[in-house]
mmCIF file of C-alpha atoms in Angstrom:
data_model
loop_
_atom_site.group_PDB
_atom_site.id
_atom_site.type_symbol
_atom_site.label_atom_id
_atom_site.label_comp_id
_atom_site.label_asym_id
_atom_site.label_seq_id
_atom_site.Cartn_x
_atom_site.Cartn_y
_atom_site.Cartn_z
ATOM 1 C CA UNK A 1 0.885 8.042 3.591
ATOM 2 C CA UNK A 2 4.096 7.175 2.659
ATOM 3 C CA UNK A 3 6.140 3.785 2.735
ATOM 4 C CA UNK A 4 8.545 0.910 0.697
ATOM 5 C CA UNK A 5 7.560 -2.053 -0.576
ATOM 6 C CA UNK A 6 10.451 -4.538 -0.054
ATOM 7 C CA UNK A 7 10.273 -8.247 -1.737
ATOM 8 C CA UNK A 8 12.076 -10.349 1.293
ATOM 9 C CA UNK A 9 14.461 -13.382 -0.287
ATOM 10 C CA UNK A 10 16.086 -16.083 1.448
ATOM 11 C CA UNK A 11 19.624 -14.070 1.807
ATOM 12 C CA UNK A 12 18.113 -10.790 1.216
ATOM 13 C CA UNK A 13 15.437 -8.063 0.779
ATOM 14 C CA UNK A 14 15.198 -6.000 -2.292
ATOM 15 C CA UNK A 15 12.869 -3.418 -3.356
ATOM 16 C CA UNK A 16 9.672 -3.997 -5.613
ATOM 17 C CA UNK A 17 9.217 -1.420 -8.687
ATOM 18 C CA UNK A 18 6.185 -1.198 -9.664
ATOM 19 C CA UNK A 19 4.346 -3.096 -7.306
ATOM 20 C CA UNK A 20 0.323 -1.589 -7.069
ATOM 21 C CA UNK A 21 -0.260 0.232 -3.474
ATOM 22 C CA UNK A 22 -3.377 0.484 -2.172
ATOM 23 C CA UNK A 23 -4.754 2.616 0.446
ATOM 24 C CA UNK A 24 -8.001 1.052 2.042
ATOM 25 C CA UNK A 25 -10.420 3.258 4.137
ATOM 26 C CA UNK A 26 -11.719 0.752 7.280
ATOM 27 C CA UNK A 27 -14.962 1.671 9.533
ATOM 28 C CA UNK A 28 -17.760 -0.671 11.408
ATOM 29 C CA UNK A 29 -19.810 0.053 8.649
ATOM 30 C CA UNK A 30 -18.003 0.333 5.638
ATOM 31 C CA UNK A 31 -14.218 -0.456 4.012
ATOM 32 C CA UNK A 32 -12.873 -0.099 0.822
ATOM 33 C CA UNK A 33 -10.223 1.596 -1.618
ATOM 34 C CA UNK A 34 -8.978 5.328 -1.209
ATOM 35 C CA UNK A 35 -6.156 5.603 -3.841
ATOM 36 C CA UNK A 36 -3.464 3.832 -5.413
ATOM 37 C CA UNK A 37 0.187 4.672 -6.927
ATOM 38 C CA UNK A 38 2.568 1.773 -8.285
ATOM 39 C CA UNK A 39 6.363 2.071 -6.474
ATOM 40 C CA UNK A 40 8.956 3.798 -7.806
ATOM 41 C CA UNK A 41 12.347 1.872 -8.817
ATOM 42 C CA UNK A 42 13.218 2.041 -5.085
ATOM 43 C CA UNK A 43 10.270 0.317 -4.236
ATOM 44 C CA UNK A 44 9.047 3.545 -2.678
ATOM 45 C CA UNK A 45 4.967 5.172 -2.762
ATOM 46 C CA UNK A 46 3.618 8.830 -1.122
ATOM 47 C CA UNK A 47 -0.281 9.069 -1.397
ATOM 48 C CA UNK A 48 -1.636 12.000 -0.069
ATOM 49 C CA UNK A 49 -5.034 12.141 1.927
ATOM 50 C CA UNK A 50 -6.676 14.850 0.748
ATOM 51 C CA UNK A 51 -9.990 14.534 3.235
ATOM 52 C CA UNK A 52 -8.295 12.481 5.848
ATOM 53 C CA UNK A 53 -10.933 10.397 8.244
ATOM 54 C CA UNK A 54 -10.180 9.678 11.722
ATOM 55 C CA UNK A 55 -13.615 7.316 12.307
ATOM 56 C CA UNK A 56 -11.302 4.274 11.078
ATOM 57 C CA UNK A 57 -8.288 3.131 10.016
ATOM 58 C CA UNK A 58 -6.355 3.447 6.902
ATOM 59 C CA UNK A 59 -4.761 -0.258 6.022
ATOM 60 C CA UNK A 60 -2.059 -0.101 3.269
ATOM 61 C CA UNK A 61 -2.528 -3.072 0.472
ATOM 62 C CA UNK A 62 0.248 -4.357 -1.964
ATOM 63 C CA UNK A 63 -0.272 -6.894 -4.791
ATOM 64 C CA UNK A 64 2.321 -9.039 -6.045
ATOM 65 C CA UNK A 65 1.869 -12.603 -8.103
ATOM 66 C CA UNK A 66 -1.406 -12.441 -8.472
ATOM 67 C CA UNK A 67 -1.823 -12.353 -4.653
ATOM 68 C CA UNK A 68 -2.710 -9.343 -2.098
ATOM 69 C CA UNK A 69 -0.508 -8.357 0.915
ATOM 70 C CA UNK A 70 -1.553 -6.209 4.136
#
């Protein structure tokens, strides 16, 4: 999975360095973490899947300020 974490201001959006992506496995029955990677200087992760899991979904979690985004 592969993606950009962007920081949206009131004028503009920039990107967020360093910012801790996390890839979250979701079934009926269970849910939690896969991997994580912090952004690049571009705001920018790649995670690879190794075993990738088609019985749910894969939800992609940033946190920033003490606070997590989905």
């Amino acid at each position: 999975m592969s993606g950009r974490v962007l920081l949206g201001r009131a004028r503009d959006t920039v990107p967020l360095a360093n910012a801790m992506v996390v890839i979250h496995h979701v079934t009926r029955e269970n849910a939690g973490p896969v991997d994580s990677m912090r952004s690049d200087a571009r705001g920018r992760y790649r995670i690879e899947l190794r075993n990738p899991d088609s019985s749910g979904a894969y939800v992609v979690s940033v946190w920033y300020d003490s606070l997590a985004y989905v």
